[in-house]
Short mmCIF file of C-alpha atoms in Angstrom, two decimals:
data_model
loop_
_atom_site.label_atom_id
_atom_site.label_comp_id
_atom_site.label_asym_id
_atom_site.label_seq_id
_atom_site.Cartn_x
_atom_site.Cartn_y
_atom_site.Cartn_z
CA PHE E 1 127.55 67.90 128.66
CA ARG E 2 125.67 64.98 130.53
CA LYS E 3 128.57 63.53 131.83
CA LEU E 4 129.25 67.04 133.53
CA GLY E 5 125.67 67.26 134.90
CA LEU E 6 124.55 69.90 132.76
CA SER E 7 121.25 69.08 130.97
CA LEU E 8 120.97 71.01 127.86
CA ALA E 9 117.16 72.50 127.36
CA LYS E 10 115.69 72.68 124.17
CA ASP E 11 116.00 76.26 123.74
CA ASP E 12 119.96 76.13 124.84
CA ILE E 13 120.65 74.16 121.41
CA VAL E 14 121.91 76.51 118.73
CA GLN E 15 119.69 76.49 115.40
CA LEU E 16 121.98 75.19 112.22
CA LYS E 17 120.68 78.54 110.66
CA GLU E 18 122.15 80.71 113.28
CA ALA E 19 125.42 79.00 113.84
CA TYR E 20 126.34 79.48 109.72
CA LYS E 21 125.46 83.26 110.27
CA TRP E 22 127.68 83.01 112.92
CA ILE E 23 130.77 81.67 110.58
CA ILE E 24 129.49 83.44 107.04
CA HIS E 25 129.11 86.90 108.12
CA PRO E 26 132.75 87.34 109.35
CA GLN E 27 133.66 86.19 105.58
CA VAL E 28 131.28 88.06 103.78
CA SER E 29 131.99 91.12 105.69
CA GLU E 30 135.74 90.64 105.06
CA GLU E 31 135.24 89.28 101.20
CA LEU E 32 132.98 92.48 100.21
CA GLY E 33 134.41 95.05 102.88
CA VAL E 34 130.96 96.37 103.99
CA PRO E 35 129.58 95.36 107.96
CA ALA E 36 127.04 92.32 108.11
CA ASP E 37 124.21 93.43 109.39
CA GLY E 38 121.59 90.37 110.27
CA LYS E 39 118.85 92.91 110.27
CA SER E 40 119.00 94.41 107.09
CA LEU E 41 116.40 94.86 104.70
CA PHE E 42 119.44 93.65 101.52
CA GLU E 43 118.98 89.84 101.78
CA VAL E 44 121.60 87.34 100.41
CA SER E 45 120.12 83.69 100.37
CA VAL E 46 122.07 80.76 99.46
CA ILE E 47 120.49 77.22 98.81
CA PHE E 48 122.90 74.52 99.64
CA ALA E 49 122.67 70.96 98.19
CA HIS E 50 124.30 67.91 100.47
CA PRO E 51 122.95 64.28 99.16
CA GLU E 52 124.58 62.62 102.02
CA THR E 53 122.33 64.76 104.65
CA GLU E 54 118.64 63.65 102.18
CA GLU E 55 119.86 60.20 102.79
CA GLU E 56 120.25 60.49 106.34
CA CYS E 57 116.71 61.84 106.20
CA HIS E 58 115.23 58.70 104.29
CA PHE E 59 114.48 56.55 107.44
CA LEU E 60 112.42 59.67 108.82
CA ALA E 61 110.03 59.08 105.64
CA THR E 62 109.14 55.55 107.00
CA ALA E 63 108.77 56.70 110.43
CA CYS E 64 106.00 59.48 109.40
CA PRO E 65 105.34 58.77 105.66
CA ASP E 66 102.43 61.70 106.47
CA CYS E 67 104.83 64.59 106.91
CA PHE E 68 106.63 64.14 103.46
CA LYS E 69 104.56 65.30 100.65
CA PRO E 70 105.37 66.69 97.11
CA ALA E 71 104.95 70.60 96.56
CA LYS E 72 105.39 72.01 93.28
CA ASN E 73 108.37 74.90 94.41
CA LYS E 74 110.20 72.85 96.98
CA GLN E 75 113.21 70.62 95.44
CA SER E 76 112.86 68.37 97.85
CA VAL E 77 110.21 66.53 100.27
CA PHE E 78 112.60 66.97 102.83
CA THR E 79 111.70 70.44 104.26
CA ARG E 80 113.05 71.80 107.59
CA MET E 81 109.35 71.82 108.73
CA ALA E 82 108.85 68.18 107.42
CA VAL E 83 111.55 66.90 109.38
CA ILE E 84 110.85 68.47 112.44
CA LYS E 85 107.24 67.11 112.48
CA ALA E 86 108.85 63.92 111.79
CA LEU E 87 111.36 64.08 114.49
CA GLU E 88 108.43 64.93 116.87
CA LYS E 89 106.80 61.76 116.36
CA ILE E 90 109.39 59.21 116.53
CA LYS E 91 110.25 57.89 119.09
CA GLU E 92 113.97 58.59 120.81
CA GLU E 93 114.70 54.26 120.86
CA ASP E 94 113.97 54.05 116.97
CA PHE E 95 115.55 57.25 116.41
CA LEU E 96 118.95 55.78 117.95
CA LYS E 97 118.54 52.77 115.95
CA HIS E 98 118.96 54.65 112.76
CA PHE E 99 120.98 57.49 113.82
CA PRO E 100 124.23 57.65 115.95
CA CYS E 101 124.50 60.19 118.63
CA PRO E 102 126.55 61.89 118.58
CA PRO E 103 126.33 61.79 114.14
CA SER E 104 129.64 60.62 112.59
CA SER E 105 130.93 63.15 110.27
CA PRO E 106 130.25 63.89 106.69
CA LYS E 107 132.08 62.61 104.15
CA ASN E 108 131.63 64.82 101.01
CA LEU E 109 131.13 68.85 101.30
CA CYS E 110 127.67 70.59 100.38
CA ILE E 111 127.14 72.15 96.99
CA ALA E 112 126.17 76.01 96.80
CA LEU E 113 123.52 75.49 93.70
CA GLU E 114 122.15 79.32 93.97
CA ILE E 115 122.36 82.67 95.47
CA GLN E 116 120.20 85.20 95.17
CA CYS E 117 120.04 88.90 96.58
CA ASN E 118 116.68 90.45 97.44
CA ASN E 119 115.84 93.95 98.86
CA GLY E 120 113.02 94.01 101.34
CA ALA E 121 109.90 95.93 99.79
CA VAL E 122 109.63 99.05 99.96
CA PHE E 123 106.62 101.13 100.66
CA VAL E 124 105.38 104.51 98.84
CA ALA E 125 102.12 106.40 100.12
CA GLY E 126 100.01 109.23 98.47
CA LYS E 127 96.46 110.38 97.50
CA TYR E 128 95.48 110.45 93.81
CA ASN E 129 92.34 112.35 91.97
CA LYS E 130 90.79 110.77 89.43
CA TYR E 131 89.37 113.18 86.58
CA SER E 132 87.92 110.31 83.89
CA ARG E 133 84.24 108.26 84.14
CA ASN E 134 86.47 105.54 81.77
CA LEU E 135 89.03 104.42 84.33
CA PRO E 136 88.86 101.88 86.42
CA GLN E 137 90.85 101.40 90.01
CA THR E 138 92.17 98.29 88.76
CA PRO E 139 92.69 96.41 85.68
CA TRP E 140 89.62 95.61 84.22
CA ILE E 141 89.99 92.02 82.85
CA ILE E 142 86.57 89.89 82.75
CA ASP E 143 86.94 85.89 81.34
CA GLY E 144 90.72 86.87 80.52
CA GLU E 145 89.78 89.70 78.47
CA ARG E 146 90.75 93.41 79.42
CA LYS E 147 87.89 95.82 78.69
CA LEU E 148 89.51 98.95 79.13
CA GLU E 149 93.42 99.55 78.20
CA SER E 150 94.46 101.42 81.28
CA SER E 151 93.79 101.73 85.40
CA VAL E 152 94.88 104.15 88.25
CA GLU E 153 96.87 101.72 89.33
CA GLU E 154 98.79 101.25 86.28
CA LEU E 155 99.36 104.91 85.78
CA ILE E 156 100.72 105.27 89.14
CA SER E 157 102.70 102.16 89.31
CA GLU E 158 104.54 102.12 86.04
CA HIS E 159 106.86 104.99 86.81
CA LEU E 160 107.19 103.66 90.52
CA ILE E 161 108.88 100.48 89.13
CA ALA E 162 110.66 102.38 86.93
CA GLU E 163 112.46 104.39 89.22
CA PHE E 164 112.84 101.94 91.94
CA LYS E 165 113.58 99.24 89.27
CA ALA E 166 111.48 96.83 91.09
CA ASP E 167 110.63 93.17 90.08
CA SER E 168 106.83 94.06 90.57
CA PHE E 169 104.19 95.45 93.30
CA ASN E 170 101.16 95.56 95.23
CA PHE E 171 98.39 98.29 95.03
CA SER E 172 96.18 99.30 97.88
CA SER E 173 94.12 101.85 98.39
CA SER E 174 91.19 103.49 101.26
CA GLY E 175 88.04 101.88 99.54
CA ARG E 176 87.68 102.26 95.53
CA GLU E 177 85.63 104.37 93.18
CA ASP E 178 83.51 102.92 90.10
CA VAL E 179 85.12 103.10 86.84
CA ASP E 180 82.44 105.81 85.93
CA VAL E 181 82.92 107.82 88.91
CA ARG E 182 85.10 110.96 89.56
CA THR E 183 87.43 111.32 93.06
CA LEU E 184 88.06 115.01 93.46
CA GLY E 185 88.87 117.00 96.57
CA ASN E 186 92.08 115.99 98.34
CA GLY E 187 91.95 112.32 96.71
CA ARG E 188 91.98 108.92 97.69
CA PRO E 189 94.92 107.54 99.96
CA PHE E 190 96.66 104.62 98.29
CA ALA E 191 100.28 102.63 98.86
CA ILE E 192 102.11 100.59 96.80
CA GLU E 193 104.56 97.73 98.03
CA LEU E 194 107.78 97.42 95.88
CA VAL E 195 109.09 93.88 96.13
CA ASN E 196 112.82 93.91 95.53
CA PRO E 197 113.53 97.17 94.57
CA ARG E 198 117.32 97.71 93.13
CA ARG E 199 116.86 101.45 94.29
CA ILE E 200 115.75 102.35 97.40
CA HIS E 201 116.72 105.40 98.94
CA PHE E 202 115.23 108.70 97.48
CA THR E 203 115.22 112.00 99.00
CA ALA E 204 112.46 114.10 99.78
CA GLU E 205 113.01 116.38 96.13
CA GLU E 206 113.37 112.96 94.07
CA MET E 207 109.85 111.87 95.55
CA LYS E 208 108.56 115.37 94.72
CA GLY E 209 110.14 114.70 90.80
CA LEU E 210 108.79 111.41 90.46
CA GLN E 211 105.24 112.80 91.49
CA GLN E 212 105.59 115.35 88.56
CA ILE E 213 106.44 112.66 85.95
CA ILE E 214 103.41 110.76 87.21
CA ASN E 215 101.26 113.89 86.91
CA ASN E 216 102.57 114.92 83.52
CA SER E 217 102.17 111.75 82.40
CA SER E 218 98.46 111.77 82.19
CA ASP E 219 95.17 113.84 82.45
CA LYS E 220 93.13 111.06 83.49
CA ILE E 221 94.62 111.22 87.45
CA GLN E 222 96.85 113.71 89.90
CA VAL E 223 99.32 112.39 92.23
CA ARG E 224 99.70 114.37 95.61
CA ASP E 225 102.09 114.06 99.14
CA LEU E 226 103.73 111.03 97.56
CA GLN E 227 106.22 109.45 100.06
CA LEU E 228 107.79 106.64 101.49
CA VAL E 229 106.44 104.97 104.20
CA THR E 230 107.00 102.04 106.37
CA ARG E 231 104.81 98.74 106.32
CA SER E 232 103.18 99.35 109.49
CA ALA E 233 102.26 102.49 108.67
CA ILE E 234 99.92 101.43 105.62
CA GLY E 235 97.63 99.88 108.41
CA ARG E 236 96.21 103.26 109.28
CA MET E 237 95.03 103.88 105.73
CA LYS E 238 93.05 100.28 106.65
CA GLU E 239 91.88 101.34 109.95
CA GLY E 240 90.23 104.54 108.84
CA GLU E 241 87.98 102.50 105.88
CA GLU E 242 84.83 101.55 107.79
CA GLU E 243 84.69 104.32 110.40
CA LYS E 244 85.24 107.40 108.51
CA THR E 245 83.08 109.68 106.40
CA LYS E 246 83.60 110.19 102.95
CA THR E 247 81.53 113.17 100.96
CA TYR E 248 79.88 112.68 97.49
CA SER E 249 77.96 114.61 94.89
CA ALA E 250 75.15 113.35 92.64
CA LEU E 251 73.36 114.38 89.68
CA ILE E 252 70.16 112.74 89.90
CA TRP E 253 67.14 112.41 87.32
CA THR E 254 63.25 112.00 88.59
CA ASP E 255 60.81 110.86 85.78
CA LYS E 256 58.07 113.07 87.06
CA ALA E 257 58.62 116.89 87.33
CA ILE E 258 60.08 118.40 90.28
CA GLN E 259 60.29 121.64 92.09
CA LYS E 260 62.65 123.22 94.26
CA GLU E 261 60.32 122.89 97.41
CA ASP E 262 59.76 118.71 96.88
CA ILE E 263 63.38 118.33 97.43
CA ALA E 264 63.91 120.98 100.25
CA PHE E 265 62.93 118.38 103.25
CA LEU E 266 66.23 116.22 101.89
CA ASP E 267 68.42 119.03 103.22
CA ASP E 268 66.67 118.51 106.96
CA ILE E 269 67.29 114.83 107.29
CA LYS E 270 69.99 113.84 109.56
CA GLU E 271 71.78 110.45 110.42
CA LEU E 272 69.29 108.58 108.18
CA LYS E 273 70.24 104.49 108.39
CA LEU E 274 69.94 102.30 105.73
CA GLU E 275 69.55 98.58 104.55
CA GLN E 276 71.39 97.59 102.18
CA LYS E 277 71.36 94.07 100.48
CA THR E 278 74.43 93.36 98.21
CA PRO E 279 73.97 95.35 95.27
CA LEU E 280 73.25 93.42 92.55
CA ARG E 281 75.88 94.89 90.10
CA VAL E 282 78.64 93.42 92.55
CA LEU E 283 76.91 90.09 93.74
CA HIS E 284 79.20 88.19 91.36
CA ARG E 285 82.40 89.23 93.64
CA ARG E 286 81.11 90.39 97.36
CA PRO E 287 78.68 87.97 99.83
CA LEU E 288 75.22 88.35 99.81
CA ALA E 289 74.65 90.22 102.93
CA VAL E 290 72.19 93.29 104.38
CA ARG E 291 74.40 95.90 105.56
CA CYS E 292 73.37 99.17 107.46
CA ARG E 293 75.05 102.36 106.66
CA ILE E 294 74.29 105.91 107.50
CA ILE E 295 73.90 109.32 105.36
CA HIS E 296 74.76 111.38 107.79
CA THR E 297 73.72 114.44 105.88
CA MET E 298 72.56 115.53 102.28
CA LYS E 299 72.18 118.82 100.60
CA SER E 300 70.03 119.63 97.29
CA GLN E 301 70.84 121.81 95.00
CA TYR E 302 67.46 122.16 92.28
CA ILE E 303 68.88 122.21 88.55
CA ASP E 304 65.63 122.12 86.50
CA GLU E 305 62.31 119.75 86.59
CA HIS E 306 63.69 116.45 85.97
CA HIS E 307 67.24 117.06 87.34
CA PHE E 308 69.11 118.09 90.97
CA ARG E 309 72.16 117.59 92.52
CA LEU E 310 72.67 116.18 95.88
CA HIS E 311 75.76 116.65 98.04
CA LEU E 312 75.84 113.72 100.68
CA LYS E 313 78.12 113.01 103.89
CA THR E 314 77.85 109.37 104.22
CA GLN E 315 79.66 106.79 106.08
CA ALA E 316 82.30 104.75 104.80
CA GLY E 317 80.90 101.81 102.41
CA THR E 318 77.92 103.10 101.56
CA TYR E 319 76.36 102.51 98.00
CA ILE E 320 75.55 105.94 96.81
CA LYS E 321 74.07 104.64 93.35
CA GLU E 322 71.85 102.07 95.12
CA PHE E 323 70.65 104.76 97.59
CA VAL E 324 69.98 106.94 94.38
CA HIS E 325 67.69 104.29 92.75
CA GLY E 326 66.94 101.68 95.14
CA ASP E 327 68.21 98.86 93.32
CA PHE E 328 64.87 97.12 93.11
CA GLY E 329 64.15 97.78 96.14
CA ARG E 330 67.32 96.31 97.78
CA THR E 331 68.55 99.64 99.49
CA LYS E 332 65.68 100.95 101.82
CA PRO E 333 64.81 104.09 102.15
CA ASN E 334 66.37 105.38 98.90
CA ILE E 335 65.70 108.61 96.95
CA GLY E 336 63.29 107.35 94.73
CA SER E 337 61.17 106.19 98.15
CA LEU E 338 61.48 109.37 99.71
CA LEU E 339 60.42 111.44 96.93
CA ASN E 340 57.97 109.40 95.93
CA ARG E 341 58.92 108.91 92.24
CA THR E 342 61.47 106.85 90.01
CA ALA E 343 65.03 108.24 90.49
CA ASP E 344 68.27 107.45 88.58
CA ILE E 345 71.80 108.51 88.68
CA LEU E 346 73.69 110.40 85.90
CA GLU E 347 76.80 111.09 87.51
CA LEU E 348 78.74 110.64 90.93
CA ASP E 349 82.03 112.49 92.50
CA VAL E 350 83.99 111.48 95.44
CA GLU E 351 84.24 114.78 97.02
CA SER E 352 86.59 113.44 99.76
CA VAL E 353 87.79 111.07 101.74
CA ASP E 354 88.20 111.45 105.49
CA VAL E 355 91.08 109.16 105.96
CA ASP E 356 93.89 111.54 107.51
CA TRP E 357 96.73 109.63 106.04
CA PRO E 358 99.30 109.71 104.71
CA PRO E 359 100.59 113.33 106.20
CA THR E 360 100.38 116.30 103.85
CA LEU E 361 103.30 117.60 102.49
CA ASP E 362 104.02 121.35 101.06
CA ASN E 363 103.52 120.54 97.21
#
């Protein structure tokens, strides 16, 4: 090229893996009788060994010893990124001393050590209701010891893993509720990533059948709007987490006797600003901070001298239990300080999570 007066820019050089694809794709296609698609979700990866090539890299280790560090999951220190880093550091004249240009032809063939076939991940979304006050959202394990036998995540995912024949899964949701809190109404949006599924095509009817299997398997949870979604669509669920509102129903106890008129003023409070220090009960897993949250509206429902129910519409991320009992003054104001007495929460239900995702289906 140089003799012809043409200079090659770095971008003009074909990557080895691209050249490999150009050669191999037609052969694989012919052998298997199917078209080869570089953007397919089904991926075939081939791991090669070629000792001769590795020997060629050894002189780079002297030029850049910091570039080659052993890693647990790597078979060799001469990874693509490490070699590129070393080549960028070495001077051209030093490189040419060790390596002829153009290089000599290889003497031995390479050996295919392993062939792996993987499907790209599939994403399933829906909304769940939780009816038990003794069920965590995710497995509850403390110091390696399991506290409760199941979780919302497991009750849903075990059936999906079986049907999609996946290796593993990752569960995410729009917020979470405590182990003793029910989630009612239209439910809480969730998404599950199924890793390396063996089956990826499901009709809407089959998804409906799968939803029925999950719902028939437990009376602790129910699932609705179960559907296949894209990876990018899951971002919509996370976007809504902080901005959206949530509606709760709390059963409250007071130490001093109350009359209906003692709590009536709560109904008139709008856009109440709270300052919530990280609750003591979550301090082991959340950083210490003061979070400003808003209670948009409240509606009280008198029960008897020591009990009333409070319906609240709040900013997402508000700690409701702490808003009721005050958490030793860490949440200000709180129901106790507003009523000028000790208050505590006996039961809490999530009535709605106002995230408009995934799309509602005709169930």
